[in-house]
């Protein structure tokens, strides 16, 4: 049993969608969230650079005594988690696009995947996609422009709607019945996605599964906090604390930190 915090990082503010699931499932755990917005988006960067940034984030969370690290970013997970696991002793939980459940449940045999270029071009994504979805039509879109707008605080804007229309139209034309959100920023698009997509299209993301896996690994490693304490929830941004705060509750303590 450990009362040390769970560390969570993302290239920016999007991983708060994962933090929310973790906090809901483990309400007594202290958490520290790092939004590396200064270096967002990771999705256009090469693998080596992504690994370097992930190591920087990890080391800061380790300095802050985190007992487990959640890589709340599909791009970082698919490009760097193997190196992180080989380089540090702390357990890591990653997030990957939920292709498997979509492929298993699709009736139209066409699914859409919205993720970053970095995720879609990764070896890990290719492996998972070939394993579970090779019998389906998979419409992949690299979500160009979406993360930039969210990081700029323009989530609910006419520009976002046009960008989404461009990405979703080929999926609608291909008659998808599942859309997989393969980037932790994208759950924030839910209201607009529901508005644009035909009603029968189901949208899935991996946030709840990541929270369940976090709990399972904390339990297995005997690091789960079993005391009913009021948790300390810390959030740090190295670029736009205001945007980070806008996605959290009024009471969330968000600070600027240079990292
Ligand atoms: N939130 C990140 C993800 O899940 C990536 C966004 C980016 O930095 O490109 O992929």
PDB file of C-alpha atoms and ligand atoms in Angstrom:
ATOM      1  CA  UNK A   1       0.000   0.000   0.000  1.00  0.00           C
ATOM      2  CA  UNK A   2       1.390   3.420  -0.958  1.00  0.00           C
ATOM      3  CA  UNK A   3       0.059   6.961  -0.679  1.00  0.00           C
ATOM      4  CA  UNK A   4       2.541   8.286  -3.240  1.00  0.00           C
ATOM      5  CA  UNK A   5       0.867   9.981  -6.214  1.00  0.00           C
ATOM      6  CA  UNK A   6      -0.017   8.512  -9.591  1.00  0.00           C
ATOM      7  CA  UNK A   7       1.812  10.474 -12.297  1.00  0.00           C
ATOM      8  CA  UNK A   8       0.047  11.207 -15.574  1.00  0.00           C
ATOM      9  CA  UNK A   9       1.452  13.003 -18.614  1.00  0.00           C
ATOM     10  CA  UNK A  10       0.343  13.971 -22.092  1.00  0.00           C
ATOM     11  CA  UNK A  11       1.689  16.180 -24.861  1.00  0.00           C
ATOM     12  CA  UNK A  12      -0.856  18.713 -23.626  1.00  0.00           C
ATOM     13  CA  UNK A  13      -4.288  19.087 -22.100  1.00  0.00           C
ATOM     14  CA  UNK A  14      -5.968  16.050 -23.723  1.00  0.00           C
ATOM     15  CA  UNK A  15      -4.800  13.493 -21.183  1.00  0.00           C
ATOM     16  CA  UNK A  16      -7.103  15.102 -18.629  1.00  0.00           C
ATOM     17  CA  UNK A  17      -9.805  12.973 -20.302  1.00  0.00           C
ATOM     18  CA  UNK A  18      -7.864   9.968 -18.972  1.00  0.00           C
ATOM     19  CA  UNK A  19      -7.122  11.630 -15.618  1.00  0.00           C
ATOM     20  CA  UNK A  20     -10.900  12.067 -15.173  1.00  0.00           C
ATOM     21  CA  UNK A  21     -11.512   8.320 -15.582  1.00  0.00           C
ATOM     22  CA  UNK A  22      -8.682   7.476 -13.185  1.00  0.00           C
ATOM     23  CA  UNK A  23      -9.887   9.931 -10.560  1.00  0.00           C
ATOM     24  CA  UNK A  24     -13.451   8.610 -10.840  1.00  0.00           C
ATOM     25  CA  UNK A  25     -12.313   5.009 -10.310  1.00  0.00           C
ATOM     26  CA  UNK A  26      -9.636   5.772  -7.694  1.00  0.00           C
ATOM     27  CA  UNK A  27     -10.986   8.833  -5.850  1.00  0.00           C
ATOM     28  CA  UNK A  28      -8.550   8.584  -2.924  1.00  0.00           C
ATOM     29  CA  UNK A  29      -5.330   8.514  -4.933  1.00  0.00           C
ATOM     30  CA  UNK A  30      -3.132  11.606  -5.108  1.00  0.00           C
ATOM     31  CA  UNK A  31      -2.429  12.532  -8.739  1.00  0.00           C
ATOM     32  CA  UNK A  32       0.066  14.755 -10.552  1.00  0.00           C
ATOM     33  CA  UNK A  33      -0.756  15.699 -14.144  1.00  0.00           C
ATOM     34  CA  UNK A  34       1.794  17.163 -16.559  1.00  0.00           C
ATOM     35  CA  UNK A  35       0.611  18.912 -19.724  1.00  0.00           C
ATOM     36  CA  UNK A  36       3.643  19.264 -21.989  1.00  0.00           C
ATOM     37  CA  UNK A  37       1.780  21.819 -24.102  1.00  0.00           C
ATOM     38  CA  UNK A  38       5.007  23.663 -24.920  1.00  0.00           C
ATOM     39  CA  UNK A  39       5.971  20.691 -27.095  1.00  0.00           C
ATOM     40  CA  UNK A  40       2.515  19.827 -28.471  1.00  0.00           C
ATOM     41  CA  UNK A  41       1.692  18.302 -30.796  1.00  0.00           C
ATOM     42  CA  UNK A  42       3.803  15.164 -30.430  1.00  0.00           C
ATOM     43  CA  UNK A  43       1.922  13.679 -33.375  1.00  0.00           C
ATOM     44  CA  UNK A  44       4.156  15.349 -35.988  1.00  0.00           C
ATOM     45  CA  UNK A  45       7.437  14.527 -34.279  1.00  0.00           C
ATOM     46  CA  UNK A  46       9.815  11.656 -34.986  1.00  0.00           C
ATOM     47  CA  UNK A  47      10.088   8.641 -32.685  1.00  0.00           C
ATOM     48  CA  UNK A  48      13.435   9.688 -31.172  1.00  0.00           C
ATOM     49  CA  UNK A  49      12.154  13.127 -30.229  1.00  0.00           C
ATOM     50  CA  UNK A  50       8.976  11.650 -28.732  1.00  0.00           C
ATOM     51  CA  UNK A  51      11.094   9.276 -26.618  1.00  0.00           C
ATOM     52  CA  UNK A  52      13.248  12.187 -25.431  1.00  0.00           C
ATOM     53  CA  UNK A  53      10.179  14.203 -24.383  1.00  0.00           C
ATOM     54  CA  UNK A  54       8.616  11.202 -22.636  1.00  0.00           C
ATOM     55  CA  UNK A  55      11.817  10.628 -20.647  1.00  0.00           C
ATOM     56  CA  UNK A  56      11.849  14.272 -19.570  1.00  0.00           C
ATOM     57  CA  UNK A  57       8.232  14.015 -18.359  1.00  0.00           C
ATOM     58  CA  UNK A  58       8.890  10.692 -16.627  1.00  0.00           C
ATOM     59  CA  UNK A  59      11.917  12.006 -14.768  1.00  0.00           C
ATOM     60  CA  UNK A  60       9.987  14.994 -13.457  1.00  0.00           C
ATOM     61  CA  UNK A  61       7.206  12.703 -12.203  1.00  0.00           C
ATOM     62  CA  UNK A  62       9.764  10.417 -10.576  1.00  0.00           C
ATOM     63  CA  UNK A  63      11.344  13.421  -8.836  1.00  0.00           C
ATOM     64  CA  UNK A  64       7.871  14.071  -7.471  1.00  0.00           C
ATOM     65  CA  UNK A  65       7.807  10.509  -6.090  1.00  0.00           C
ATOM     66  CA  UNK A  66       5.157   9.042  -8.366  1.00  0.00           C
ATOM     67  CA  UNK A  67       4.534   5.340  -7.784  1.00  0.00           C
ATOM     68  CA  UNK A  68       3.140   4.587 -11.237  1.00  0.00           C
ATOM     69  CA  UNK A  69       3.073   6.571 -14.489  1.00  0.00           C
ATOM     70  CA  UNK A  70       0.207   6.761 -16.928  1.00  0.00           C
ATOM     71  CA  UNK A  71       1.259   7.760 -20.423  1.00  0.00           C
ATOM     72  CA  UNK A  72      -2.052   9.455 -21.245  1.00  0.00           C
ATOM     73  CA  UNK A  73      -1.147   9.917 -24.894  1.00  0.00           C
ATOM     74  CA  UNK A  74      -1.554   7.408 -27.713  1.00  0.00           C
ATOM     75  CA  UNK A  75       1.295   8.951 -29.700  1.00  0.00           C
ATOM     76  CA  UNK A  76       3.691   8.689 -26.760  1.00  0.00           C
ATOM     77  CA  UNK A  77       2.546   5.162 -25.883  1.00  0.00           C
ATOM     78  CA  UNK A  78       2.836   3.739 -29.372  1.00  0.00           C
ATOM     79  CA  UNK A  79       6.274   5.305 -29.926  1.00  0.00           C
ATOM     80  CA  UNK A  80       7.940   5.283 -26.529  1.00  0.00           C
ATOM     81  CA  UNK A  81       6.418   2.997 -23.899  1.00  0.00           C
ATOM     82  CA  UNK A  82       8.726   0.054 -24.639  1.00  0.00           C
ATOM     83  CA  UNK A  83      11.776   2.285 -24.114  1.00  0.00           C
ATOM     84  CA  UNK A  84      10.282   3.799 -20.941  1.00  0.00           C
ATOM     85  CA  UNK A  85       9.598   0.345 -19.495  1.00  0.00           C
ATOM     86  CA  UNK A  86      13.142  -0.724 -20.282  1.00  0.00           C
ATOM     87  CA  UNK A  87      14.662   2.449 -18.785  1.00  0.00           C
ATOM     88  CA  UNK A  88      12.796   2.948 -15.477  1.00  0.00           C
ATOM     89  CA  UNK A  89      11.633   0.626 -12.723  1.00  0.00           C
ATOM     90  CA  UNK A  90       8.264   2.282 -12.083  1.00  0.00           C
ATOM     91  CA  UNK A  91       5.216   0.601 -13.676  1.00  0.00           C
ATOM     92  CA  UNK A  92       3.850   2.351 -16.804  1.00  0.00           C
ATOM     93  CA  UNK A  93       0.299   2.219 -18.123  1.00  0.00           C
ATOM     94  CA  UNK A  94      -0.230   3.285 -21.736  1.00  0.00           C
ATOM     95  CA  UNK A  95      -3.139   4.074 -24.011  1.00  0.00           C
ATOM     96  CA  UNK A  96      -3.720   2.726 -27.504  1.00  0.00           C
ATOM     97  CA  UNK A  97      -6.603   3.094 -29.954  1.00  0.00           C
ATOM     98  CA  UNK A  98      -9.384   0.602 -29.116  1.00  0.00           C
ATOM     99  CA  UNK A  99      -9.404  -1.099 -32.514  1.00  0.00           C
ATOM    100  CA  UNK A 100     -10.150  -4.567 -31.139  1.00  0.00           C
ATOM    101  CA  UNK A 101     -13.606  -3.882 -29.622  1.00  0.00           C
ATOM    102  CA  UNK A 102     -14.602  -1.861 -32.677  1.00  0.00           C
ATOM    103  CA  UNK A 103     -13.496  -4.637 -35.039  1.00  0.00           C
ATOM    104  CA  UNK A 104     -15.306  -7.302 -32.998  1.00  0.00           C
ATOM    105  CA  UNK A 105     -18.578  -5.416 -32.883  1.00  0.00           C
ATOM    106  CA  UNK A 106     -18.752  -3.775 -36.290  1.00  0.00           C
ATOM    107  CA  UNK A 107     -21.658  -4.998 -38.406  1.00  0.00           C
ATOM    108  CA  UNK A 108     -21.013  -2.823 -41.439  1.00  0.00           C
ATOM    109  CA  UNK A 109     -17.410  -4.135 -41.453  1.00  0.00           C
ATOM    110  CA  UNK A 110     -16.131  -0.590 -41.785  1.00  0.00           C
ATOM    111  CA  UNK A 111     -14.593   1.339 -38.901  1.00  0.00           C
ATOM    112  CA  UNK A 112     -13.034   4.766 -38.650  1.00  0.00           C
ATOM    113  CA  UNK A 113      -9.874   5.551 -36.699  1.00  0.00           C
ATOM    114  CA  UNK A 114      -9.061   9.117 -35.815  1.00  0.00           C
ATOM    115  CA  UNK A 115      -5.557   9.402 -34.352  1.00  0.00           C
ATOM    116  CA  UNK A 116      -2.373  11.395 -34.834  1.00  0.00           C
ATOM    117  CA  UNK A 117       0.097  10.814 -37.651  1.00  0.00           C
ATOM    118  CA  UNK A 118       2.599   9.590 -35.025  1.00  0.00           C
ATOM    119  CA  UNK A 119       0.194   6.924 -33.762  1.00  0.00           C
ATOM    120  CA  UNK A 120      -0.988   5.775 -37.178  1.00  0.00           C
ATOM    121  CA  UNK A 121       2.581   5.385 -38.464  1.00  0.00           C
ATOM    122  CA  UNK A 122       3.835   3.487 -35.399  1.00  0.00           C
ATOM    123  CA  UNK A 123       4.809  -0.187 -35.532  1.00  0.00           C
ATOM    124  CA  UNK A 124       2.631  -0.933 -32.493  1.00  0.00           C
ATOM    125  CA  UNK A 125      -0.487   0.483 -34.167  1.00  0.00           C
ATOM    126  CA  UNK A 126       0.214  -1.504 -37.363  1.00  0.00           C
ATOM    127  CA  UNK A 127       0.582  -4.701 -35.388  1.00  0.00           C
ATOM    128  CA  UNK A 128      -2.679  -4.188 -33.493  1.00  0.00           C
ATOM    129  CA  UNK A 129      -4.558  -3.165 -36.612  1.00  0.00           C
ATOM    130  CA  UNK A 130      -3.294  -6.151 -38.628  1.00  0.00           C
ATOM    131  CA  UNK A 131      -4.115  -8.504 -35.791  1.00  0.00           C
ATOM    132  CA  UNK A 132      -7.685  -7.371 -35.195  1.00  0.00           C
ATOM    133  CA  UNK A 133      -8.943  -5.455 -38.207  1.00  0.00           C
ATOM    134  CA  UNK A 134      -7.391  -6.967 -41.316  1.00  0.00           C
ATOM    135  CA  UNK A 135     -10.820  -8.298 -42.400  1.00  0.00           C
ATOM    136  CA  UNK A 136     -12.412  -4.839 -42.234  1.00  0.00           C
ATOM    137  CA  UNK A 137     -12.349  -1.611 -44.147  1.00  0.00           C
ATOM    138  CA  UNK A 138     -10.450   0.735 -41.855  1.00  0.00           C
ATOM    139  CA  UNK A 139     -10.616   4.417 -42.646  1.00  0.00           C
ATOM    140  CA  UNK A 140      -7.675   6.088 -40.937  1.00  0.00           C
ATOM    141  CA  UNK A 141      -7.510   9.882 -40.598  1.00  0.00           C
ATOM    142  CA  UNK A 142      -4.578  11.634 -38.992  1.00  0.00           C
ATOM    143  CA  UNK A 143      -6.641  14.297 -37.233  1.00  0.00           C
ATOM    144  CA  UNK A 144      -4.512  17.100 -38.699  1.00  0.00           C
ATOM    145  CA  UNK A 145      -5.341  20.400 -37.000  1.00  0.00           C
ATOM    146  CA  UNK A 146      -7.449  19.086 -34.125  1.00  0.00           C
ATOM    147  CA  UNK A 147      -4.872  19.020 -31.306  1.00  0.00           C
ATOM    148  CA  UNK A 148      -3.577  22.463 -32.308  1.00  0.00           C
ATOM    149  CA  UNK A 149      -7.079  23.950 -31.981  1.00  0.00           C
ATOM    150  CA  UNK A 150      -7.699  22.303 -28.591  1.00  0.00           C
ATOM    151  CA  UNK A 151      -4.328  23.467 -27.267  1.00  0.00           C
ATOM    152  CA  UNK A 152      -5.159  26.997 -28.441  1.00  0.00           C
ATOM    153  CA  UNK A 153      -8.401  26.916 -26.430  1.00  0.00           C
ATOM    154  CA  UNK A 154     -10.577  26.718 -29.566  1.00  0.00           C
ATOM    155  CA  UNK A 155     -12.356  23.450 -28.834  1.00  0.00           C
ATOM    156  CA  UNK A 156     -15.821  24.732 -29.570  1.00  0.00           C
ATOM    157  CA  UNK A 157     -15.168  26.824 -32.674  1.00  0.00           C
ATOM    158  CA  UNK A 158     -16.332  27.002 -36.304  1.00  0.00           C
ATOM    159  CA  UNK A 159     -12.768  26.065 -37.384  1.00  0.00           C
ATOM    160  CA  UNK A 160     -13.015  22.852 -35.351  1.00  0.00           C
ATOM    161  CA  UNK A 161     -16.302  21.970 -37.017  1.00  0.00           C
ATOM    162  CA  UNK A 162     -14.785  22.405 -40.495  1.00  0.00           C
ATOM    163  CA  UNK A 163     -11.725  20.349 -39.594  1.00  0.00           C
ATOM    164  CA  UNK A 164     -13.937  17.559 -38.239  1.00  0.00           C
ATOM    165  CA  UNK A 165     -16.175  17.640 -41.300  1.00  0.00           C
ATOM    166  CA  UNK A 166     -13.119  17.062 -43.494  1.00  0.00           C
ATOM    167  CA  UNK A 167     -11.938  14.093 -41.403  1.00  0.00           C
ATOM    168  CA  UNK A 168     -15.320  12.473 -40.884  1.00  0.00           C
ATOM    169  CA  UNK A 169     -16.830  12.720 -44.361  1.00  0.00           C
ATOM    170  CA  UNK A 170     -14.718   9.878 -45.867  1.00  0.00           C
ATOM    171  CA  UNK A 171     -15.733   7.716 -42.897  1.00  0.00           C
ATOM    172  CA  UNK A 172     -19.414   8.512 -43.352  1.00  0.00           C
ATOM    173  CA  UNK A 173     -19.055   7.763 -47.093  1.00  0.00           C
ATOM    174  CA  UNK A 174     -17.521   4.362 -46.238  1.00  0.00           C
ATOM    175  CA  UNK A 175     -20.514   3.553 -43.985  1.00  0.00           C
ATOM    176  CA  UNK A 176     -18.579   3.115 -40.739  1.00  0.00           C
ATOM    177  CA  UNK A 177     -20.573   1.990 -37.704  1.00  0.00           C
ATOM    178  CA  UNK A 178     -17.734   2.511 -35.184  1.00  0.00           C
ATOM    179  CA  UNK A 179     -15.413   5.460 -34.736  1.00  0.00           C
ATOM    180  CA  UNK A 180     -12.326   4.832 -32.599  1.00  0.00           C
ATOM    181  CA  UNK A 181     -10.874   7.883 -30.885  1.00  0.00           C
ATOM    182  CA  UNK A 182      -7.133   7.227 -30.906  1.00  0.00           C
ATOM    183  CA  UNK A 183      -5.941  10.408 -29.212  1.00  0.00           C
ATOM    184  CA  UNK A 184      -6.583  11.469 -25.648  1.00  0.00           C
ATOM    185  CA  UNK A 185      -7.536  14.976 -26.779  1.00  0.00           C
ATOM    186  CA  UNK A 186     -10.470  13.696 -28.827  1.00  0.00           C
ATOM    187  CA  UNK A 187     -13.025  12.758 -26.110  1.00  0.00           C
ATOM    188  CA  UNK A 188     -13.483  16.518 -25.701  1.00  0.00           C
ATOM    189  CA  UNK A 189     -14.903  16.576 -29.243  1.00  0.00           C
ATOM    190  CA  UNK A 190     -17.790  14.299 -28.281  1.00  0.00           C
ATOM    191  CA  UNK A 191     -20.638  16.853 -28.560  1.00  0.00           C
ATOM    192  CA  UNK A 192     -19.495  17.923 -32.039  1.00  0.00           C
ATOM    193  CA  UNK A 193     -18.811  14.353 -33.183  1.00  0.00           C
ATOM    194  CA  UNK A 194     -22.300  13.276 -32.121  1.00  0.00           C
ATOM    195  CA  UNK A 195     -23.728  16.187 -34.005  1.00  0.00           C
ATOM    196  CA  UNK A 196     -21.849  15.471 -37.249  1.00  0.00           C
ATOM    197  CA  UNK A 197     -21.945  11.656 -37.403  1.00  0.00           C
ATOM    198  CA  UNK A 198     -25.047   9.641 -38.357  1.00  0.00           C
ATOM    199  CA  UNK A 199     -26.929   8.499 -35.250  1.00  0.00           C
ATOM    200  CA  UNK A 200     -26.071   4.786 -35.592  1.00  0.00           C
ATOM    201  CA  UNK A 201     -22.290   5.360 -35.413  1.00  0.00           C
ATOM    202  CA  UNK A 202     -20.853   4.375 -32.043  1.00  0.00           C
ATOM    203  CA  UNK A 203     -17.838   6.205 -30.696  1.00  0.00           C
ATOM    204  CA  UNK A 204     -15.301   4.439 -28.492  1.00  0.00           C
ATOM    205  CA  UNK A 205     -12.223   5.559 -26.628  1.00  0.00           C
ATOM    206  CA  UNK A 206      -9.857   3.856 -24.239  1.00  0.00           C
ATOM    207  CA  UNK A 207     -10.096   6.082 -21.144  1.00  0.00           C
ATOM    208  CA  UNK A 208     -12.142   3.768 -18.903  1.00  0.00           C
ATOM    209  CA  UNK A 209      -9.975   0.769 -19.859  1.00  0.00           C
ATOM    210  CA  UNK A 210      -6.835   2.712 -18.892  1.00  0.00           C
ATOM    211  CA  UNK A 211      -8.338   3.519 -15.498  1.00  0.00           C
ATOM    212  CA  UNK A 212      -9.233  -0.151 -14.911  1.00  0.00           C
ATOM    213  CA  UNK A 213      -5.741  -1.228 -15.909  1.00  0.00           C
ATOM    214  CA  UNK A 214      -4.227   1.394 -13.564  1.00  0.00           C
ATOM    215  CA  UNK A 215      -6.239  -0.029 -10.690  1.00  0.00           C
ATOM    216  CA  UNK A 216      -5.336  -3.610 -11.615  1.00  0.00           C
ATOM    217  CA  UNK A 217      -1.599  -2.875 -11.743  1.00  0.00           C
ATOM    218  CA  UNK A 218      -1.658  -0.876  -8.492  1.00  0.00           C
ATOM    219  CA  UNK A 219      -3.410  -3.808  -6.843  1.00  0.00           C
ATOM    220  CA  UNK A 220      -1.038  -6.380  -8.297  1.00  0.00           C
ATOM    221  CA  UNK A 221       2.067  -4.410  -7.278  1.00  0.00           C
ATOM    222  CA  UNK A 222       0.571  -3.669  -3.844  1.00  0.00           C
ATOM    223  CA  UNK A 223       0.782   0.063  -4.452  1.00  0.00           C
ATOM    224  CA  UNK A 224      -2.945   0.796  -4.240  1.00  0.00           C
ATOM    225  CA  UNK A 225      -3.804   3.390  -1.609  1.00  0.00           C
ATOM    226  CA  UNK A 226      -6.424   1.823   0.645  1.00  0.00           C
ATOM    227  CA  UNK A 227      -6.796   4.791   3.005  1.00  0.00           C
ATOM    228  CA  UNK A 228      -9.893   6.937   2.529  1.00  0.00           C
ATOM    229  CA  UNK A 229      -7.979  10.206   2.297  1.00  0.00           C
ATOM    230  CA  UNK A 230      -8.891  13.404   0.529  1.00  0.00           C
ATOM    231  CA  UNK A 231      -6.534  13.387  -2.463  1.00  0.00           C
ATOM    232  CA  UNK A 232      -4.142  16.110  -3.541  1.00  0.00           C
ATOM    233  CA  UNK A 233      -4.738  16.750  -7.252  1.00  0.00           C
ATOM    234  CA  UNK A 234      -1.922  18.696  -8.917  1.00  0.00           C
ATOM    235  CA  UNK A 235      -1.914  19.936 -12.511  1.00  0.00           C
ATOM    236  CA  UNK A 236       1.033  21.556 -14.267  1.00  0.00           C
ATOM    237  CA  UNK A 237       1.317  23.141 -17.709  1.00  0.00           C
ATOM    238  CA  UNK A 238       4.498  24.477 -19.285  1.00  0.00           C
ATOM    239  CA  UNK A 239       2.604  26.719 -21.729  1.00  0.00           C
ATOM    240  CA  UNK A 240      -1.121  27.397 -21.227  1.00  0.00           C
ATOM    241  CA  UNK A 241      -2.364  26.799 -17.660  1.00  0.00           C
ATOM    242  CA  UNK A 242      -5.535  28.708 -18.631  1.00  0.00           C
ATOM    243  CA  UNK A 243      -6.467  26.152 -21.309  1.00  0.00           C
ATOM    244  CA  UNK A 244      -5.707  23.286 -18.925  1.00  0.00           C
ATOM    245  CA  UNK A 245      -7.886  24.878 -16.269  1.00  0.00           C
ATOM    246  CA  UNK A 246     -10.761  25.428 -18.697  1.00  0.00           C
ATOM    247  CA  UNK A 247     -11.092  21.624 -19.028  1.00  0.00           C
ATOM    248  CA  UNK A 248     -11.125  21.021 -15.268  1.00  0.00           C
ATOM    249  CA  UNK A 249     -13.401  22.076 -12.460  1.00  0.00           C
ATOM    250  CA  UNK A 250     -13.231  25.569 -10.976  1.00  0.00           C
ATOM    251  CA  UNK A 251     -11.517  24.207  -7.878  1.00  0.00           C
ATOM    252  CA  UNK A 252      -8.668  22.434  -9.685  1.00  0.00           C
ATOM    253  CA  UNK A 253      -5.251  23.764  -8.772  1.00  0.00           C
ATOM    254  CA  UNK A 254      -3.420  24.412 -12.046  1.00  0.00           C
ATOM    255  CA  UNK A 255       0.076  25.883 -12.083  1.00  0.00           C
ATOM    256  CA  UNK A 256       2.627  26.972 -14.614  1.00  0.00           C
ATOM    257  CA  UNK A 257       5.848  24.947 -14.406  1.00  0.00           C
ATOM    258  CA  UNK A 258       8.775  25.114 -16.798  1.00  0.00           C
ATOM    259  CA  UNK A 259       9.770  21.594 -17.895  1.00  0.00           C
TER     260      UNK A 259
HETATM  261  N1  LIG B   1      -2.986  13.435 -26.865  1.00  0.00           N
HETATM  262  C1  LIG B   1      -2.091  12.803 -27.730  1.00  0.00           C
HETATM  263  C2  LIG B   1      -2.498  11.420 -28.146  1.00  0.00           C
HETATM  264  O1  LIG B   1      -3.219  10.769 -27.429  1.00  0.00           O
HETATM  265  C3  LIG B   1      -1.438  13.449 -28.854  1.00  0.00           C
HETATM  266  C4  LIG B   1      -1.605  14.737 -29.389  1.00  0.00           C
HETATM  267  C5  LIG B   1      -0.359  15.219 -30.034  1.00  0.00           C
HETATM  268  O2  LIG B   1       0.451  15.722 -29.289  1.00  0.00           O
HETATM  269  O3  LIG B   1      -0.192  15.091 -31.243  1.00  0.00           O
HETATM  270  O4  LIG B   1      -2.081  10.946 -29.163  1.00  0.00           O
END
